[in-house]
Coordinates of C-alpha atoms in Angstrom, one line a residue:
M1 CA -27.7 9.2 -3.2
L2 CA -25.4 7.3 -0.8
V3 CA -23.2 4.9 -2.8
D4 CA -21.9 2.5 -0.3
I5 CA -20.4 -0.4 -2.4
A6 CA -17.8 -0.1 -5.1
E7 CA -15.4 -2.5 -6.8
I8 CA -12.2 -1.2 -8.4
K9 CA -8.9 -2.6 -9.8
I10 CA -5.6 -1.3 -8.4
Q11 CA -2.1 -1.9 -9.6
S12 CA 1.1 -0.9 -7.8
G13 CA 4.1 0.4 -9.9
N14 CA 6.6 -1.9 -11.5
G15 CA 10.2 -1.7 -10.4
G16 CA 12.6 -0.1 -12.9
N17 CA 15.0 -2.3 -14.7
G18 CA 18.7 -2.5 -13.8
L19 CA 21.0 -1.1 -16.5
V20 CA 23.9 -2.8 -18.4
A21 CA 26.5 -0.1 -18.8
F22 CA 30.3 0.3 -18.6
H23 CA 32.4 3.2 -17.4
R24 CA 33.6 5.4 -20.3
E25 CA 36.2 8.0 -19.7
K26 CA 39.0 9.6 -21.8
Y27 CA 42.3 7.8 -21.3
V28 CA 40.6 4.9 -19.6
A29 CA 40.8 2.0 -22.0
A30 CA 38.4 -0.5 -20.3
G31 CA 36.2 0.9 -17.6
G32 CA 34.3 -1.4 -15.3
P33 CA 30.5 -2.1 -15.1
D34 CA 28.6 0.9 -13.7
G35 CA 25.0 0.2 -14.6
G36 CA 22.7 1.5 -11.9
D37 CA 19.7 -0.1 -10.2
G38 CA 16.1 0.5 -11.1
G39 CA 13.9 2.5 -8.9
R40 CA 11.1 1.0 -6.7
G41 CA 7.6 1.1 -8.0
G42 CA 5.0 3.2 -6.2
D43 CA 2.6 1.7 -3.6
V44 CA -1.2 2.0 -3.7
L45 CA -2.6 3.2 -0.4
F46 CA -6.1 3.9 0.9
M47 CA -6.6 6.8 3.3
A48 CA -9.7 7.6 5.3
D49 CA -10.8 11.2 4.8
S50 CA -13.6 12.7 7.0
R51 CA -14.4 15.2 4.2
L52 CA -15.8 12.4 2.0
L53 CA -19.2 11.1 2.6
T54 CA -19.9 8.5 -0.2
L55 CA -18.2 6.2 -2.7
M56 CA -19.8 8.0 -5.6
D57 CA -16.4 8.8 -7.4
F58 CA -15.7 5.1 -7.8
R59 CA -18.7 4.8 -10.1
Y60 CA -16.9 6.7 -12.7
K61 CA -13.3 5.6 -12.3
K62 CA -12.6 1.9 -11.9
E63 CA -8.8 1.5 -12.4
Y64 CA -6.0 3.0 -10.4
K65 CA -2.3 2.5 -11.1
A66 CA 0.7 3.8 -9.2
Q67 CA 3.8 5.2 -11.0
N68 CA 6.5 2.8 -12.2
G69 CA 10.1 3.1 -11.0
G70 CA 12.6 4.6 -13.3
D71 CA 15.2 2.4 -15.0
G72 CA 18.8 2.4 -13.7
R73 CA 21.3 4.9 -15.2
G74 CA 25.0 5.0 -15.9
S75 CA 27.7 6.0 -13.5
K76 CA 26.1 3.7 -10.9
C77 CA 23.0 6.0 -10.6
S78 CA 19.7 4.4 -9.5
G79 CA 16.5 5.1 -11.3
K80 CA 13.9 7.3 -9.6
N81 CA 11.4 5.7 -7.3
G82 CA 7.8 5.7 -8.5
E83 CA 5.3 8.0 -6.7
N84 CA 2.8 6.4 -4.4
L85 CA -0.9 6.6 -5.3
V86 CA -3.1 7.6 -2.4
I87 CA -6.8 6.8 -2.8
R88 CA -9.0 8.7 -0.4
V89 CA -12.2 7.1 0.9
P90 CA -14.8 8.0 3.5
V91 CA -14.2 7.2 7.2
G92 CA -15.9 3.9 7.9
T93 CA -14.9 2.2 4.6
L94 CA -14.2 -1.6 4.9
I95 CA -11.7 -2.8 2.3
K96 CA -12.1 -6.4 1.0
D97 CA -10.3 -8.6 -1.5
A98 CA -12.9 -8.8 -4.3
E99 CA -11.9 -12.3 -5.3
T100 CA -12.4 -13.9 -1.8
D101 CA -14.6 -11.3 -0.2
R102 CA -12.1 -11.4 2.7
P103 CA -11.8 -8.1 4.8
I104 CA -8.2 -6.8 4.6
A105 CA -8.6 -3.3 6.3
D106 CA -11.1 -1.3 8.3
L107 CA -10.5 2.5 7.9
N108 CA -12.7 3.6 10.8
H109 CA -11.0 6.9 11.8
D110 CA -9.9 10.0 10.0
G111 CA -6.4 9.7 8.6
A112 CA -6.2 5.9 8.8
V113 CA -3.9 4.5 6.1
F114 CA -3.7 1.0 4.5
V115 CA -1.1 -0.1 1.9
A116 CA -3.2 -2.3 -0.4
A117 CA -0.5 -3.0 -3.1
R118 CA 3.2 -2.6 -2.7
G119 CA 5.3 -1.5 -5.6
G120 CA 7.8 -3.9 -7.2
N121 CA 11.5 -3.7 -6.2
G122 CA 13.9 -2.2 -8.7
G123 CA 16.2 -4.6 -10.6
W124 CA 20.0 -4.7 -10.0
G125 CA 22.3 -3.1 -12.5
N126 CA 25.3 -5.0 -13.9
M127 CA 27.7 -3.4 -11.4
H128 CA 26.4 -6.0 -8.8
F129 CA 27.5 -9.0 -11.0
A130 CA 31.1 -8.2 -11.4
T131 CA 33.5 -10.7 -9.8
P132 CA 37.2 -11.4 -10.1
T133 CA 36.4 -14.0 -12.8
R134 CA 33.5 -12.1 -14.4
Q135 CA 34.8 -8.6 -14.9
V136 CA 32.5 -7.6 -17.8
P137 CA 29.0 -8.8 -16.9
K138 CA 26.6 -8.1 -19.8
F139 CA 23.4 -8.7 -18.0
A140 CA 21.3 -7.0 -15.3
K141 CA 18.0 -7.8 -13.4
P142 CA 14.6 -6.5 -14.5
G143 CA 12.4 -4.8 -12.0
Q144 CA 9.8 -6.7 -10.1
K145 CA 6.3 -6.3 -11.3
G146 CA 3.8 -4.5 -9.2
V147 CA 0.7 -6.2 -7.6
T148 CA -2.6 -6.2 -9.4
R149 CA -5.7 -6.9 -7.4
R150 CA -9.4 -6.3 -7.4
I151 CA -10.7 -4.4 -4.3
K152 CA -14.2 -4.2 -3.0
L153 CA -15.1 -1.1 -0.9
E154 CA -18.0 -1.1 1.5
L155 CA -19.0 2.0 3.4
K156 CA -20.6 1.4 6.8
L157 CA -21.9 4.5 8.5
L158 CA -20.2 5.5 11.7
A159 CA -22.9 6.2 14.2
D160 CA -23.2 5.8 17.9
V161 CA -27.0 5.1 17.9
G162 CA -29.0 3.3 15.1
L163 CA -32.7 3.7 14.6
V164 CA -34.2 0.4 13.4
G165 CA -37.8 -0.7 12.7
F166 CA -40.3 -1.4 10.0
P167 CA -40.8 1.2 7.2
N168 CA -43.0 4.1 8.1
V169 CA -42.7 3.7 11.9
G170 CA -41.4 7.2 12.4
K171 CA -37.6 6.9 12.4
S172 CA -37.0 9.8 9.9
T173 CA -39.5 11.9 11.8
L174 CA -37.7 11.3 15.1
L175 CA -34.3 12.1 13.6
S176 CA -35.7 15.4 12.1
V177 CA -37.2 16.4 15.5
V178 CA -34.1 15.8 17.7
S179 CA -31.4 16.9 15.2
S180 CA -30.8 19.3 12.3
A181 CA -31.0 16.5 9.8
K182 CA -33.6 16.9 7.1
P183 CA -34.5 13.5 5.8
K184 CA -37.4 13.1 3.3
I185 CA -40.6 12.2 5.1
A186 CA -43.9 11.0 3.7
N187 CA -46.7 8.6 4.6
Y188 CA -45.7 5.6 2.4
H189 CA -43.3 2.8 2.8
F190 CA -39.6 3.1 2.0
T191 CA -39.6 6.9 1.9
T192 CA -36.0 6.6 3.1
L193 CA -33.9 4.8 0.6
E194 CA -30.5 5.7 2.1
P195 CA -29.3 6.1 5.7
N196 CA -29.4 9.6 7.2
L197 CA -27.1 10.9 9.9
G198 CA -27.9 13.5 12.6
V199 CA -25.9 14.9 15.4
I200 CA -27.8 14.9 18.7
S201 CA -26.9 17.5 21.3
V202 CA -28.2 16.9 24.9
G203 CA -26.1 19.6 26.6
E204 CA -22.8 21.5 26.3
G205 CA -20.0 19.0 25.3
D206 CA -22.5 16.1 25.3
S207 CA -23.5 14.9 21.8
F208 CA -23.6 11.8 19.7
V209 CA -24.3 10.7 16.2
M210 CA -27.6 8.9 15.3
A211 CA -28.4 7.1 12.1
D212 CA -31.8 6.6 10.6
I213 CA -31.4 3.1 9.1
P214 CA -34.0 2.6 6.3
G215 CA -36.9 0.3 6.9
I216 CA -36.1 -3.4 7.3
I217 CA -38.6 -5.8 6.0
E218 CA -39.2 -9.6 6.5
G219 CA -36.5 -11.4 4.5
A220 CA -34.0 -8.6 4.7
S221 CA -31.3 -10.9 6.0
E222 CA -31.6 -12.8 2.8
G223 CA -31.4 -9.7 0.7
A224 CA -35.1 -9.0 0.3
G225 CA -35.9 -5.4 -0.5
L226 CA -32.6 -3.5 0.2
G227 CA -31.9 -5.7 3.2
H228 CA -28.2 -6.2 3.0
E229 CA -27.5 -2.6 2.1
F230 CA -29.5 -1.5 5.2
L231 CA -28.4 -4.1 7.7
R232 CA -24.6 -3.5 7.2
H233 CA -25.0 0.0 8.6
I234 CA -26.2 -1.3 12.0
E235 CA -23.0 -3.2 12.6
R236 CA -21.0 -0.2 13.8
T237 CA -23.6 1.3 16.2
R238 CA -23.2 0.9 19.9
L239 CA -26.9 1.3 20.8
L240 CA -30.1 0.5 18.9
L241 CA -33.4 2.4 19.3
H242 CA -36.0 0.0 18.1
L243 CA -39.1 2.0 17.0
V244 CA -42.4 0.2 16.9
D245 CA -45.7 1.7 15.6
V246 CA -48.2 1.1 18.4
S247 CA -51.0 3.2 16.9
G248 CA -52.7 0.3 15.3
I249 CA -53.7 2.5 12.3
E250 CA -52.3 0.0 9.8
G251 CA -53.7 -3.0 11.6
R252 CA -50.2 -4.3 12.4
N253 CA -49.4 -6.3 15.5
P254 CA -46.6 -4.4 17.3
I255 CA -45.2 -7.6 19.0
E256 CA -44.9 -9.4 15.7
D257 CA -43.3 -6.4 14.1
F258 CA -40.7 -6.2 16.9
D259 CA -39.9 -9.9 16.7
T260 CA -39.6 -9.9 12.9
I261 CA -37.0 -7.1 13.0
C262 CA -35.0 -8.8 15.8
E263 CA -35.0 -12.1 13.8
E264 CA -33.8 -10.4 10.6
M265 CA -30.9 -8.8 12.5
R266 CA -30.0 -12.2 14.1
R267 CA -30.1 -14.0 10.8
Y268 CA -27.9 -11.4 9.1
N269 CA -25.3 -11.2 11.9
P270 CA -25.9 -12.8 15.4
I271 CA -23.8 -10.0 16.9
L272 CA -26.5 -7.5 16.0
A273 CA -29.1 -9.3 18.1
E274 CA -26.8 -9.0 21.1
K275 CA -26.4 -5.2 20.8
P276 CA -28.0 -3.2 23.6
Q277 CA -31.4 -1.9 22.4
V278 CA -34.2 0.2 23.8
V279 CA -37.7 -0.4 22.7
V280 CA -39.4 2.8 21.6
A281 CA -43.2 2.9 21.3
N282 CA -44.0 5.6 18.8
K283 CA -47.3 7.3 17.7
T284 CA -48.7 6.9 21.3
D285 CA -50.8 10.0 20.7
I286 CA -53.0 8.3 18.1
I287 CA -53.5 4.8 19.6
T288 CA -56.6 3.1 18.2
D289 CA -56.4 -0.3 20.0
E290 CA -55.6 0.2 23.7
A291 CA -55.8 -3.6 24.4
A292 CA -53.2 -4.4 21.8
Y293 CA -50.9 -1.7 23.1
E294 CA -51.3 -2.9 26.7
A295 CA -50.5 -6.5 25.6
F296 CA -47.4 -5.1 23.8
K297 CA -46.2 -3.3 27.0
K298 CA -46.7 -6.4 29.1
E299 CA -44.7 -8.5 26.7
I300 CA -41.8 -6.1 26.6
E301 CA -41.8 -5.9 30.4
E302 CA -41.8 -9.7 30.7
R303 CA -38.7 -9.8 28.5
D304 CA -36.9 -7.3 30.8
L305 CA -36.5 -4.8 28.0
L306 CA -36.6 -1.0 28.5
L307 CA -39.6 0.7 26.9
F308 CA -39.9 4.4 26.1
E309 CA -43.2 6.0 25.0
I310 CA -43.0 8.8 22.5
S311 CA -44.7 10.7 19.8
A312 CA -42.1 11.7 17.2
A313 CA -44.7 13.9 15.4
T314 CA -45.4 16.0 18.5
G315 CA -42.1 15.7 20.2
K316 CA -43.6 14.0 23.3
G317 CA -40.9 12.1 25.2
T318 CA -38.2 12.6 22.5
R319 CA -35.9 14.8 24.7
E320 CA -36.0 12.3 27.5
L321 CA -35.2 9.4 25.1
M322 CA -32.2 11.2 23.7
A323 CA -30.9 12.0 27.2
F324 CA -31.3 8.4 28.2
A325 CA -29.5 7.2 25.0
S326 CA -26.6 9.6 25.8
G327 CA -26.3 8.2 29.3
C328 CA -26.2 4.6 27.9
L329 CA -23.4 5.6 25.5
K330 CA -21.2 6.8 28.4
E331 CA -21.4 3.2 29.8
L332 CA -20.9 1.4 26.5
P333 CA -17.4 0.7 25.2
I334 CA -16.2 2.2 22.0
P335 CA -15.4 -0.6 19.5
E336 CA -11.7 -1.2 18.9
Q337 CA -10.3 -0.9 15.4
V338 CA -10.3 -4.2 13.6
V339 CA -6.8 -5.4 12.5
Y340 CA -6.6 -7.9 9.6
E341 CA -3.7 -10.0 8.5
D342 CA -1.6 -8.3 5.9
V343 CA -1.0 -10.9 3.2
L344 CA 0.7 -8.6 0.6
E345 CA 4.2 -10.0 1.1
E346 CA 2.9 -13.5 0.4
E347 CA 1.1 -12.3 -2.7
Q348 CA 4.3 -10.6 -4.0
E349 CA 6.5 -13.7 -3.4
L350 CA 8.0 -15.0 -6.7
T351 CA 6.8 -18.6 -7.3
F352 CA 6.8 -21.2 -10.0
T353 CA 4.9 -24.4 -11.0
I354 CA 5.9 -27.3 -13.2
V355 CA 3.3 -28.5 -15.9
R356 CA 3.7 -31.6 -17.9
E357 CA 3.1 -31.1 -21.7
G358 CA 3.4 -34.5 -23.3
E359 CA 7.1 -35.2 -23.4
A360 CA 8.0 -31.7 -22.4
F361 CA 8.0 -29.8 -19.1
R362 CA 6.8 -26.2 -18.8
V363 CA 8.0 -24.0 -16.0
E364 CA 5.5 -21.2 -15.3
G365 CA 5.1 -18.5 -12.7
S366 CA 6.6 -15.2 -11.7
R367 CA 9.9 -16.8 -10.6
A368 CA 10.5 -18.4 -14.0
E369 CA 9.6 -15.2 -15.7
H370 CA 12.0 -13.2 -13.5
I371 CA 14.9 -15.5 -14.2
V372 CA 14.4 -15.5 -18.0
N373 CA 14.1 -11.7 -18.1
S374 CA 17.3 -11.4 -16.1
T375 CA 19.4 -13.4 -18.6
N376 CA 21.3 -12.2 -21.7
F377 CA 21.3 -15.4 -23.7
S378 CA 24.0 -14.1 -26.1
D379 CA 26.5 -13.8 -23.2
Y380 CA 28.2 -16.9 -21.9
E381 CA 28.6 -15.6 -18.3
S382 CA 25.0 -14.7 -18.2
L383 CA 24.0 -18.2 -19.3
Q384 CA 26.1 -19.6 -16.4
F385 CA 24.2 -17.2 -14.1
F386 CA 20.9 -18.5 -15.6
Q387 CA 21.9 -22.1 -14.8
R388 CA 22.8 -21.4 -11.3
S389 CA 19.6 -19.5 -10.7
L390 CA 17.5 -22.5 -11.8
R391 CA 19.3 -24.6 -9.2
D392 CA 19.4 -22.0 -6.4
H393 CA 15.7 -21.4 -6.6
G394 CA 14.7 -25.1 -6.6
I395 CA 13.5 -25.3 -10.2
I396 CA 16.0 -28.1 -11.1
D397 CA 15.0 -30.1 -8.0
A398 CA 11.3 -29.6 -8.9
L399 CA 11.8 -30.8 -12.5
E400 CA 13.6 -33.9 -11.2
K401 CA 10.8 -34.7 -8.8
A402 CA 8.3 -34.3 -11.7
G403 CA 10.2 -37.1 -13.5
I404 CA 12.3 -35.2 -16.1
Q405 CA 15.0 -37.2 -17.8
E406 CA 18.3 -36.2 -19.6
G407 CA 17.4 -34.7 -23.0
D408 CA 13.8 -33.9 -22.2
L409 CA 12.5 -30.5 -23.4
V410 CA 12.0 -27.6 -21.0
R411 CA 9.9 -24.6 -21.8
M412 CA 10.1 -21.3 -19.9
M413 CA 8.1 -18.4 -21.5
D414 CA 9.3 -18.3 -25.2
L415 CA 12.5 -20.3 -24.3
E416 CA 13.0 -24.0 -25.1
F417 CA 16.1 -26.0 -24.1
E418 CA 17.1 -29.6 -23.4
F419 CA 17.5 -30.7 -19.8
V420 CA 21.1 -31.6 -18.9
H421 CA 22.1 -32.9 -15.5

């Protein structure tokens, strides 16, 4: 079974904490600060791998976390960087932010890599905070937390040519005749419940990939049947072969069938309706209503569309159709890789907000948490550093704009203190 949609949770590694330590050596009475920096947390990357065909593995594992950075060590030694986590996905996987459904990467060739969550930076050790007036800093910075985000994976088949049409018009039969693909074939609707790929060879060094897109029904653009799942696979194709059953055995009107499929593609994505397409009249060997077929051919001709007559069951006209499709592909441009804006740096930026709680003011957010965690409140010099950090990062200005007065209570995480100008 082709699993082409999955949702997972990823988390990059936290940065290691900086260390508070002092040099200790025989005959050295008071060594200076030598606490090392924390290591950087590991990134989470996605890599396209042509050996993978489905997103099946993501059904069983839903959470992925990169390694945290190591804490700083003495003698000014930094902690070890966390290892990156590489998540392999099939070629043709579209990566979206699950919260907004916004595309953030399109891995459409083998080996393509996208960094989806960057690891947190390591914290500074106390050796960075030594000054001529502060020679024994008893505080260090904690590591930056990694990024947590929900990711939606969508696999769209990579095929040059897409076979579209109503169920049971002969798409699977055609694919089986012109390639080595072995799709399931039977005389009932929706035999094919997943797309099938076949490599079509029309000569030495001349081949292309064709996808049998499962039958689209009226209302597919609104999700009827398996509409959305099927229509998404047409988006990457360069040429469409639109198969129409012209035999009349089922009493269907071939013109109405053709228009219905075109309208469903247009409603789902207007770009699909603009793709080059060749109309393929199938089952011409068993036509029961010659008048209806002639009316169909006339209508297609008046619309200036190309019409090929074939019989997939007997192979009539199929080689000529594949040769024509190959010629069309030589003239059609290969789609360029889509590049999306990388917003990871924005998402990792430390921020804060001010919330009024009665007579008190609460400072929330990653910036406030980072400042509090960086402070040793039992050390006077560290408290001075805390006060400067509040002003340097704009928290004091924001509190004043929010209307705070001398003596009002301020809350930051589990900390409470009175505001003093």
